[in-house]
Structure formats: structure tokens, C-alpha cells
Short mmCIF file of C-alpha atoms and ligand atoms in Angstrom, two decimals:
data_model
loop_
_atom_site.label_atom_id
_atom_site.label_comp_id
_atom_site.label_asym_id
_atom_site.label_seq_id
_atom_site.Cartn_x
_atom_site.Cartn_y
_atom_site.Cartn_z
CA TYR H 1 94.65 123.60 84.44
CA ILE H 2 98.17 124.69 83.68
CA LEU H 3 99.39 127.14 86.32
CA GLN H 4 102.91 128.51 85.95
CA GLY H 5 103.89 125.49 83.92
CA SER H 6 102.50 122.90 86.36
CA GLU H 7 99.49 120.74 85.70
CA PHE H 8 96.66 120.79 88.28
CA TYR H 9 93.55 118.60 88.35
CA VAL H 10 90.21 119.67 89.76
CA THR H 11 87.78 116.96 90.85
CA PRO H 12 84.25 117.40 92.19
CA SER H 13 82.79 115.94 95.40
CA ILE H 14 79.01 116.04 95.10
CA GLY H 15 76.39 115.69 97.82
CA ILE H 16 72.78 115.15 96.82
CA ALA H 17 69.59 115.66 98.86
CA LEU H 18 66.17 115.00 97.33
CA TYR H 19 62.84 116.71 97.93
CA PRO H 20 60.67 115.68 99.71
CA GLN H 21 62.27 112.70 101.49
CA ASP H 22 65.45 114.53 102.57
CA GLY H 23 63.85 117.81 103.61
CA HIS H 24 60.94 120.16 103.09
CA SER H 25 62.67 123.53 103.28
CA THR H 26 65.51 124.90 101.15
CA GLN H 27 67.60 125.25 104.27
CA GLU H 28 67.13 121.64 105.32
CA LEU H 29 67.82 120.34 101.81
CA VAL H 30 71.02 122.37 101.43
CA MET H 31 72.21 121.35 104.89
CA ASN H 32 71.68 117.67 104.13
CA ALA H 33 73.29 117.95 100.69
CA ASP H 34 76.25 119.55 102.46
CA ALA H 35 76.52 116.64 104.92
CA ALA H 36 76.36 114.23 101.96
CA MET H 37 79.15 116.19 100.25
CA TYR H 38 81.39 115.77 103.31
CA ARG H 39 80.77 112.03 103.15
CA SER H 40 81.72 112.06 99.49
CA LYS H 41 85.00 113.82 100.42
CA GLU H 42 85.62 111.26 103.18
CA ASN H 43 85.14 108.53 100.59
CA GLY H 44 88.17 109.78 98.73
CA ARG H 45 86.70 112.74 96.79
CA ASN H 46 85.91 112.81 93.10
CA ASN H 47 82.59 111.04 93.58
CA PHE H 48 78.98 111.67 94.58
CA GLN H 49 76.92 110.66 97.55
CA PHE H 50 73.16 110.65 98.15
CA PHE H 51 71.99 111.80 101.58
CA ASN H 52 70.80 109.00 103.88
CA LYS H 53 70.00 108.31 107.53
CA ASP H 54 73.56 107.17 108.24
CA ILE H 55 74.96 110.48 107.08
CA SER H 56 72.42 112.39 109.09
CA HIS H 57 73.29 110.39 112.18
CA GLY H 58 77.04 110.84 111.56
CA ALA H 59 76.68 114.60 111.11
CA GLN H 60 74.67 114.92 114.32
CA GLU H 61 77.18 112.87 116.27
CA ARG H 62 80.08 114.94 114.94
CA LEU H 63 78.32 118.12 116.01
CA GLU H 64 77.63 116.72 119.49
CA LEU H 65 81.21 115.52 119.87
CA SER H 66 82.75 118.78 118.75
CA ASN H 67 80.58 120.72 121.21
CA LEU H 68 81.55 118.40 124.05
CA LEU H 69 85.24 118.43 123.12
CA ARG H 70 85.51 122.20 123.09
CA GLY H 71 85.88 122.63 126.85
CA ALA H 72 87.19 119.14 127.58
CA LEU H 73 90.81 120.14 128.17
CA ALA H 74 89.84 122.84 130.68
CA ARG H 75 87.48 120.40 132.41
CA ARG H 76 90.39 117.91 132.70
CA GLU H 77 88.50 115.19 130.88
CA PHE H 78 91.58 113.81 129.10
CA SER H 79 93.97 111.27 130.50
CA LEU H 80 96.75 109.05 129.18
CA HIS H 81 97.11 105.30 129.22
CA TYR H 82 100.49 103.68 128.66
CA GLN H 83 101.09 100.49 126.72
CA PRO H 84 104.38 98.63 127.30
CA GLN H 85 106.73 97.79 124.44
CA ILE H 86 108.97 94.76 124.82
CA ALA H 87 112.25 93.66 123.22
CA LEU H 88 111.77 90.23 121.65
CA ASP H 89 115.25 88.88 122.44
CA ASP H 90 115.17 89.21 126.21
CA GLY H 91 111.73 90.54 127.10
CA ARG H 92 112.92 93.77 128.71
CA VAL H 93 110.60 96.77 128.71
CA ILE H 94 112.05 99.20 126.19
CA GLY H 95 109.32 101.79 126.33
CA PHE H 96 105.68 102.78 126.50
CA GLU H 97 103.24 104.31 124.03
CA ALA H 98 101.07 107.10 125.41
CA LEU H 99 97.44 106.68 124.30
CA LEU H 100 94.88 109.42 124.79
CA ARG H 101 91.63 108.72 126.63
CA TRP H 102 88.60 111.01 126.88
CA HIS H 103 85.97 110.61 129.54
CA CYS H 104 83.06 113.03 129.78
CA ASP H 105 80.00 112.95 132.03
CA VAL H 106 77.58 113.04 129.10
CA ARG H 107 78.94 110.16 127.00
CA GLY H 108 81.30 108.30 129.32
CA LEU H 109 84.38 106.92 127.59
CA THR H 110 84.56 107.62 123.84
CA PRO H 111 87.07 105.65 121.70
CA PRO H 112 89.97 107.63 120.16
CA ASN H 113 88.95 106.62 116.62
CA LEU H 114 85.76 108.62 117.15
CA PHE H 115 87.06 111.73 118.86
CA ILE H 116 90.56 112.21 117.41
CA PRO H 117 89.28 112.94 113.87
CA ILE H 118 87.02 115.63 115.40
CA LEU H 119 89.94 117.12 117.34
CA GLU H 120 91.76 117.29 114.02
CA GLU H 121 88.86 118.82 112.09
CA THR H 122 88.31 121.51 114.71
CA GLY H 123 92.00 122.26 115.27
CA LEU H 124 91.60 121.29 118.94
CA ILE H 125 94.27 118.65 118.35
CA LEU H 126 96.91 121.40 118.67
CA PRO H 127 96.26 122.34 122.33
CA VAL H 128 95.27 118.76 123.23
CA GLY H 129 98.37 117.38 121.50
CA GLU H 130 100.56 119.81 123.40
CA TRP H 131 98.96 118.66 126.63
CA VAL H 132 99.59 115.00 125.68
CA LEU H 133 103.23 115.68 124.87
CA ASN H 134 103.85 117.52 128.15
CA ALA H 135 102.00 115.01 130.29
CA ALA H 136 103.74 112.04 128.65
CA CYS H 137 107.22 113.59 129.02
CA ARG H 138 106.57 114.44 132.67
CA TRP H 139 105.37 110.91 133.35
CA ALA H 140 108.34 109.28 131.62
CA ALA H 141 110.86 111.56 133.32
CA ALA H 142 109.54 110.48 136.71
CA LEU H 143 109.65 106.71 135.95
CA PRO H 144 111.79 104.84 138.45
CA ASP H 145 114.80 103.10 136.89
CA THR H 146 114.38 99.38 137.45
CA GLY H 147 117.84 98.56 136.18
CA ASP H 148 116.73 97.60 132.66
CA GLY H 149 117.81 100.91 131.19
CA ALA H 150 115.45 103.88 131.18
CA PRO H 151 112.37 103.20 129.01
CA SER H 152 111.35 105.59 126.25
CA ILE H 153 107.96 107.17 125.72
CA ALA H 154 106.25 107.20 122.32
CA VAL H 155 103.76 109.98 121.57
CA ASN H 156 101.41 109.97 118.57
CA LEU H 157 101.36 113.05 116.37
CA SER H 158 98.50 113.65 113.99
CA ALA H 159 99.00 115.10 110.52
CA ARG H 160 97.72 118.47 111.65
CA GLN H 161 100.24 118.61 114.52
CA PHE H 162 103.02 117.62 112.20
CA ARG H 163 102.24 120.63 110.01
CA GLN H 164 102.03 123.11 112.87
CA PRO H 165 104.64 125.85 112.74
CA ASP H 166 107.47 125.42 115.23
CA LEU H 167 106.59 121.89 116.27
CA ALA H 168 110.26 121.45 117.20
CA GLY H 169 110.06 124.46 119.53
CA MET H 170 107.08 122.95 121.31
CA VAL H 171 108.86 119.59 121.66
CA ALA H 172 111.99 121.30 122.97
CA ALA H 173 109.90 123.15 125.57
CA ALA H 174 108.23 119.90 126.73
CA LEU H 175 111.63 118.22 127.09
CA GLN H 176 113.03 121.13 129.02
CA ALA H 177 110.02 121.48 131.34
CA SER H 178 109.99 117.77 132.17
CA GLY H 179 113.73 117.16 132.24
CA LEU H 180 113.28 114.10 129.99
CA PRO H 181 116.41 113.37 127.92
CA ALA H 182 115.58 113.84 124.23
CA GLU H 183 116.67 110.32 123.24
CA ARG H 184 113.92 108.88 125.45
CA LEU H 185 111.17 110.59 123.47
CA GLU H 186 109.85 109.04 120.28
CA LEU H 187 107.33 110.74 118.03
CA GLU H 188 105.01 108.53 115.97
CA ILE H 189 103.85 109.84 112.64
CA THR H 190 101.49 107.94 110.37
CA GLU H 191 102.49 107.21 106.84
CA SER H 192 99.42 108.98 105.49
CA SER H 193 100.43 112.28 107.08
CA LEU H 194 103.68 112.30 105.13
CA VAL H 195 102.44 113.86 101.92
CA ASP H 196 104.73 116.81 101.36
CA VAL H 197 108.24 115.39 101.40
CA GLU H 198 110.15 118.67 101.21
CA ALA H 199 108.21 120.42 103.99
CA HIS H 200 108.26 117.31 106.20
CA LEU H 201 111.96 116.82 105.70
CA ALA H 202 112.61 120.23 107.28
CA THR H 203 110.31 119.42 110.24
CA MET H 204 111.90 116.01 110.74
CA ASP H 205 115.41 117.42 110.55
CA ALA H 206 114.51 120.05 113.17
CA LEU H 207 113.18 117.29 115.44
CA LYS H 208 116.24 115.11 114.88
CA GLN H 209 118.44 118.09 115.79
CA LEU H 210 116.82 117.98 119.24
CA GLY H 211 117.84 114.32 119.55
CA VAL H 212 114.34 112.80 119.64
CA ARG H 213 113.52 109.61 117.73
CA LEU H 214 110.98 109.28 114.96
CA SER H 215 108.85 106.32 113.98
CA ILE H 216 106.30 105.58 111.30
CA ASP H 217 103.05 104.29 112.75
CA ASP H 218 100.61 101.92 111.01
CA PHE H 219 103.32 101.20 108.46
CA GLY H 220 102.04 99.54 105.30
CA THR H 221 98.54 101.03 105.37
CA GLY H 222 99.24 104.37 103.64
CA TYR H 223 99.86 105.13 100.03
CA SER H 224 103.22 106.81 100.21
CA SER H 225 106.15 105.81 98.06
CA LEU H 226 109.04 103.88 99.51
CA SER H 227 111.51 106.51 98.39
CA TYR H 228 110.52 108.72 101.32
CA LEU H 229 111.86 106.11 103.73
CA LYS H 230 115.28 106.63 102.27
CA ARG H 231 115.08 110.39 102.69
CA PHE H 232 113.37 110.73 106.07
CA PRO H 233 115.47 110.28 109.22
CA VAL H 234 113.26 107.52 110.66
CA ASP H 235 114.45 105.31 113.54
CA ARG H 236 111.68 102.73 113.71
CA LEU H 237 108.82 101.24 111.69
CA LYS H 238 105.65 100.05 113.42
CA ILE H 239 104.04 97.15 111.56
CA ASP H 240 100.31 97.79 111.53
CA ALA H 241 98.16 95.46 113.62
CA SER H 242 96.08 94.52 110.55
CA PHE H 243 99.05 92.54 109.15
CA VAL H 244 99.88 90.97 112.51
CA ARG H 245 96.32 89.78 113.13
CA ASP H 246 96.39 86.98 110.53
CA VAL H 247 100.12 86.49 110.26
CA ALA H 248 99.74 82.86 111.33
CA ASP H 249 97.00 81.95 108.84
CA ASP H 250 97.25 84.25 105.86
CA PRO H 251 100.37 83.73 103.72
CA ASP H 252 99.96 87.20 102.21
CA ASP H 253 100.04 88.88 105.63
CA ALA H 254 103.00 86.71 106.61
CA ALA H 255 104.83 87.80 103.45
CA ILE H 256 104.08 91.46 104.15
CA VAL H 257 105.36 91.18 107.73
CA THR H 258 108.56 89.44 106.60
CA THR H 259 109.09 92.08 103.94
CA ILE H 260 108.57 95.03 106.31
CA ILE H 261 111.03 93.55 108.81
CA GLY H 262 113.61 93.02 106.05
CA LEU H 263 113.02 96.50 104.67
CA ALA H 264 113.49 98.12 108.08
CA HIS H 265 116.64 96.19 108.85
CA ASN H 266 118.17 96.80 105.44
CA LEU H 267 117.61 100.52 105.92
CA GLY H 268 119.15 100.40 109.39
CA MET H 269 115.89 100.91 111.28
CA ARG H 270 114.37 98.98 114.13
CA VAL H 271 110.93 97.44 113.74
CA ILE H 272 108.10 96.85 116.21
CA ALA H 273 104.90 94.85 115.64
CA GLU H 274 101.64 96.30 116.98
CA GLY H 275 98.56 94.41 118.15
CA VAL H 276 100.26 91.15 119.13
CA GLU H 277 97.60 89.06 120.85
CA THR H 278 98.69 85.43 120.64
CA GLU H 279 101.73 83.34 121.43
CA ARG H 280 101.74 82.05 117.84
CA GLN H 281 102.05 85.61 116.50
CA LEU H 282 104.88 86.26 118.95
CA GLN H 283 106.66 83.09 117.84
CA ILE H 284 106.45 83.99 114.15
CA LEU H 285 107.68 87.51 114.83
CA GLN H 286 110.58 86.09 116.81
CA GLU H 287 111.46 83.74 113.95
CA GLN H 288 111.35 86.66 111.54
CA CYS H 289 113.77 88.63 113.76
CA CYS H 290 111.31 91.41 114.57
CA ASP H 291 112.98 93.57 117.24
CA GLU H 292 110.09 94.54 119.46
CA ILE H 293 106.39 93.94 120.10
CA GLN H 294 103.43 95.66 121.69
CA GLY H 295 99.96 94.23 122.23
CA TYR H 296 97.37 92.69 124.53
CA LEU H 297 99.50 89.55 124.88
CA ILE H 298 101.98 91.63 126.88
CA ALA H 299 99.63 94.21 128.37
CA ARG H 300 96.65 96.38 127.50
CA PRO H 301 97.21 100.13 127.71
CA LEU H 302 97.45 100.71 131.48
CA THR H 303 96.63 103.63 133.73
CA GLU H 304 99.37 105.42 135.59
CA GLN H 305 98.14 103.74 138.77
CA ASP H 306 98.15 100.18 137.34
CA LEU H 307 101.58 100.39 135.78
CA PRO H 308 103.91 99.93 138.77
CA ALA H 309 102.23 96.63 139.70
CA TRP H 310 102.39 95.39 136.12
CA ARG H 311 106.06 96.34 135.89
CA THR H 312 106.94 94.48 139.06
CA THR H 313 105.20 91.32 137.87
CA TRP H 314 106.76 91.58 134.44
CA GLN H 315 110.23 91.98 135.92
CA ARG H 316 109.74 88.83 137.90
CA THR H 317 108.26 86.65 135.18
CA GLY H 318 108.86 88.34 131.81
CA LEU H 319 108.39 86.88 128.36
CA ALA H 320 108.83 83.30 129.57
CA SER H 321 105.68 83.52 131.68
CA ILE H 322 103.55 84.33 128.65
CA VAL H 323 104.95 81.49 126.63
CA THR H 324 104.48 78.96 129.43
CA LYS H 325 101.05 80.31 130.33
CA ALA H 326 99.92 80.06 126.72
CA ARG H 327 101.40 76.54 126.37
CA ALA H 328 99.60 75.45 129.53
CA ALA H 329 96.32 76.91 128.23
CA HIS H 330 96.70 74.95 125.00
CA GLY H 331 97.49 71.78 126.96
P1 LIG O 401 97.90 103.63 117.27
O1 LIG O 401 98.86 104.72 117.56
O2 LIG O 401 98.22 102.71 116.15
O3 LIG O 401 97.76 102.84 118.64
C1 LIG O 401 97.54 101.46 118.75
C2 LIG O 401 96.10 101.14 119.04
O4 LIG O 401 95.94 99.72 119.12
C3 LIG O 401 95.60 101.67 120.38
O5 LIG O 401 94.23 101.97 120.21
C4 LIG O 401 95.78 100.45 121.30
O6 LIG O 401 94.94 100.49 122.42
C5 LIG O 401 95.39 99.35 120.36
N1 LIG O 401 95.98 98.05 120.71
C6 LIG O 401 97.14 97.81 121.37
N2 LIG O 401 97.38 96.50 121.47
C7 LIG O 401 96.36 95.86 120.86
C8 LIG O 401 96.03 94.47 120.62
O7 LIG O 401 96.74 93.54 121.00
N3 LIG O 401 94.89 94.22 119.94
C9 LIG O 401 94.06 95.21 119.49
N4 LIG O 401 92.96 94.85 118.83
N5 LIG O 401 94.34 96.52 119.69
C10 LIG O 401 95.48 96.86 120.36
P2 LIG O 401 93.58 103.28 120.81
O8 LIG O 401 94.17 103.60 122.14
O9 LIG O 401 92.11 103.10 120.69
O10 LIG O 401 94.06 104.41 119.82
C11 LIG O 401 93.67 104.43 118.48
C12 LIG O 401 94.45 105.42 117.67
O11 LIG O 401 94.18 106.75 118.11
C13 LIG O 401 95.96 105.27 117.81
O12 LIG O 401 96.42 104.24 117.00
C14 LIG O 401 96.44 106.64 117.37
O13 LIG O 401 96.48 106.73 115.98
C15 LIG O 401 95.33 107.54 117.88
N6 LIG O 401 95.79 108.18 119.12
C16 LIG O 401 95.78 107.71 120.39
N7 LIG O 401 96.30 108.61 121.26
C17 LIG O 401 96.66 109.70 120.51
C18 LIG O 401 97.25 110.97 120.81
O14 LIG O 401 97.61 111.29 121.94
N8 LIG O 401 97.45 111.84 119.75
C19 LIG O 401 97.09 111.52 118.48
N9 LIG O 401 97.32 112.40 117.52
N10 LIG O 401 96.55 110.32 118.16
C20 LIG O 401 96.33 109.42 119.15
MG1 LIG O 402 100.76 104.88 117.68
MG1 LIG O 403 99.48 102.00 114.97
#
């Protein structure tokens, strides 16, 4: 279609349910075709999808989760874990990433990959995200200074939060209420949520005005063009764990990691690698002049209660302990 001189494309997403195996009543058939259509949209749109047991199971689980999530904030079922981030040159703790956890009596602990998409779909991510931001800022503001320089706190923002009107106002309020200096707060945005450059530029500029830092999470996994990196005021790139995983064995992953580090540095940004699990990965990242790392090798995401003990141990032993421990384990 041509609308006011611009070209628009319409593509169909089709869900198909068959009588009699997918339902005996009109209502049941239409409901199942609808669930199949949502799957077809999830699969990238512009395709078709037959109903099957998987889809039926997925739709039921989504319904159950969204019902359980509705009152979860009021029932205080959310908590935050904090994963340390380490500078690769001297091993000091530069910050923590706040990671949301949900525990309910019915299901126990549910992984974020399962419940965060539902929070987004239902819009619940807005109040929950505001809670996360406030809780994380309060926690970081109260961190004791161990002499290493005050660590920063990184908070994940979903696409939906990034589009919410007056995000900057909400961030400013969280900073003010907690007393956390703006430069110690970093907001992580995924590449795939950066689709509308002009609108996002305004949001990012408003956030930068406050003095907070911005990073791009899961970098390298989205589809966005590189030109946005030049235009967005980004402080840090986070190399996605999927590239780090095989960096020692897969030359393609190694090339991607090297390229991302070079790209970041050439654009004047810092770069952190996620999901570092082995000493070998750490060594390669060090050789490639990656600035920072985060991953199970250093620490799993920790509860508020576990963190002080971890920090004390880390201060005593630091990066060297990991390297020697790993060497000893390998003989
Ligand atoms: P992310 O922001 O990329 O966070 C990193 C994920 O990798 C976390 O998973 C972390 O626990 C995990 N991880 C850290 N180190 C390692 C490692 O060495 N090996 C492996 N295999 N995994 C590691 P988690 O906590 O399950 O969170 C998953 C995703 O959920 C996050 O990915 C983020 O996109 C989203 N998320 C978490 N908390 C929030 C939140 O408060 N708000 C929003 N909007 N999204 C959140
Ligand atoms: Mg993140
Ligand atoms: Mg990530």
C-alpha cells in the first residue's frame, strides 16, 4: 500500500486448526487456531502454523503464568540477585547486574526467560520494572565502600519499558529516592528493542541528561544496523554469552568477539563479556583487551545476603585465585 507517499507491506500470520482432531466445537477450533496464529507471529510472522499439542501446552502455561503473575508484586514474590562484574586488568569489582527472580508458592522458582515475556505481553513489566529499578538503586546506594571505588549497578530494561512515556522521570525519581549518584546507574537495553531510532534517540538523550550510563545487552544477536551505534549515546557493549561460550574452539566466534571488542574501542565505548565460565575464555578475552567480564567463573548471581561474604573473599584473593585454582584443577 502507498500511504501518504510511503510504501507499507502487509503480511499474514495464519493459524490453522482442523476438525475433528483439534476440536469438536466452533469455539474450541477458533480458540486453537488463534493459539496457532500467535505461534506463527512468534516465528517471525508472514507464515502459517498448524495447531499441535506443543502450542496447546504453551498457551495453557502462558495463561497460568499470567494469572499467577498478576498479584505477584503485591504478594512480594519478586526478589533481585546481583552478579558481580570484574575489570580484567586488575580484578576489581566494578559493578553488579541486578537480575530479577520470581518465586511463587504454586510453581516455586520460575526462570526469567519464561516469565519476563509474559510480564511484557501483559504490561505488568511496567510496575515490576519500576520496582526493580527502585530496589536496585536502594541496594547499590547502601553498598559499603571497600576502597575499590563505588561499584555501579546495571538494571535491565525491556523494550516495553524503553517505550514507556517519561522513562527518564521514573529513573530520576528512583535516583532521588535512593540517593544513588546517577553515574553509578547503568541501564541495559537489548539491541532488538532499538527499532525506532528517532524515538529512541530522544529517550536516550533524556536519560543521558540525568547522567546515567547506557549499555547494549546481548550485543551481536539482534538485527539492527551498525549505524545506530554511531548515533546512540552508548557507554558499553555487552558481548552476548553465545559468542563467549565457544570462543576457544570456534574460530568464527573468536572472530566475532575480536571484532566486537575492536568496534567498541574504536567508537570509544567499553566492552564487557557475559557468560564467562572458564579460565581459557578469560585468558582469550584478556589477550583481546576486553575491559570487563561477568560470569559463573567469577560468581553466579548472588542474593543480597550472600554478597558481603563473596566480596570479602574476592577482595582477599581476586582474579589470581581463579587462575591458580583453575591451573591446579587442570594439573
Ligand atoms: P541478561 O541480561 O543477558 O542476563 C544474563 C543472564 O545470563 C542471566 O540469566 C544470568 O544469570 C546468566 N549468566 C550469568 N553468568 C553466566 C554464565 O557464566 N553462564 C551461563 N550459562 N549463564 C550466565 P537470568 O538471570 O536467567 O536472566 C535472563 C534474562 O532475563 C536476562 O538476560 C535479561 O534479559 C532478563 N532479565 C533479568 N532480570 C530482568 C529485569 O529485572 N528486567 C528485565 N526487563 N529483564 C530482566
Ligand atoms: Mg542484562
Ligand atoms: Mg545479556
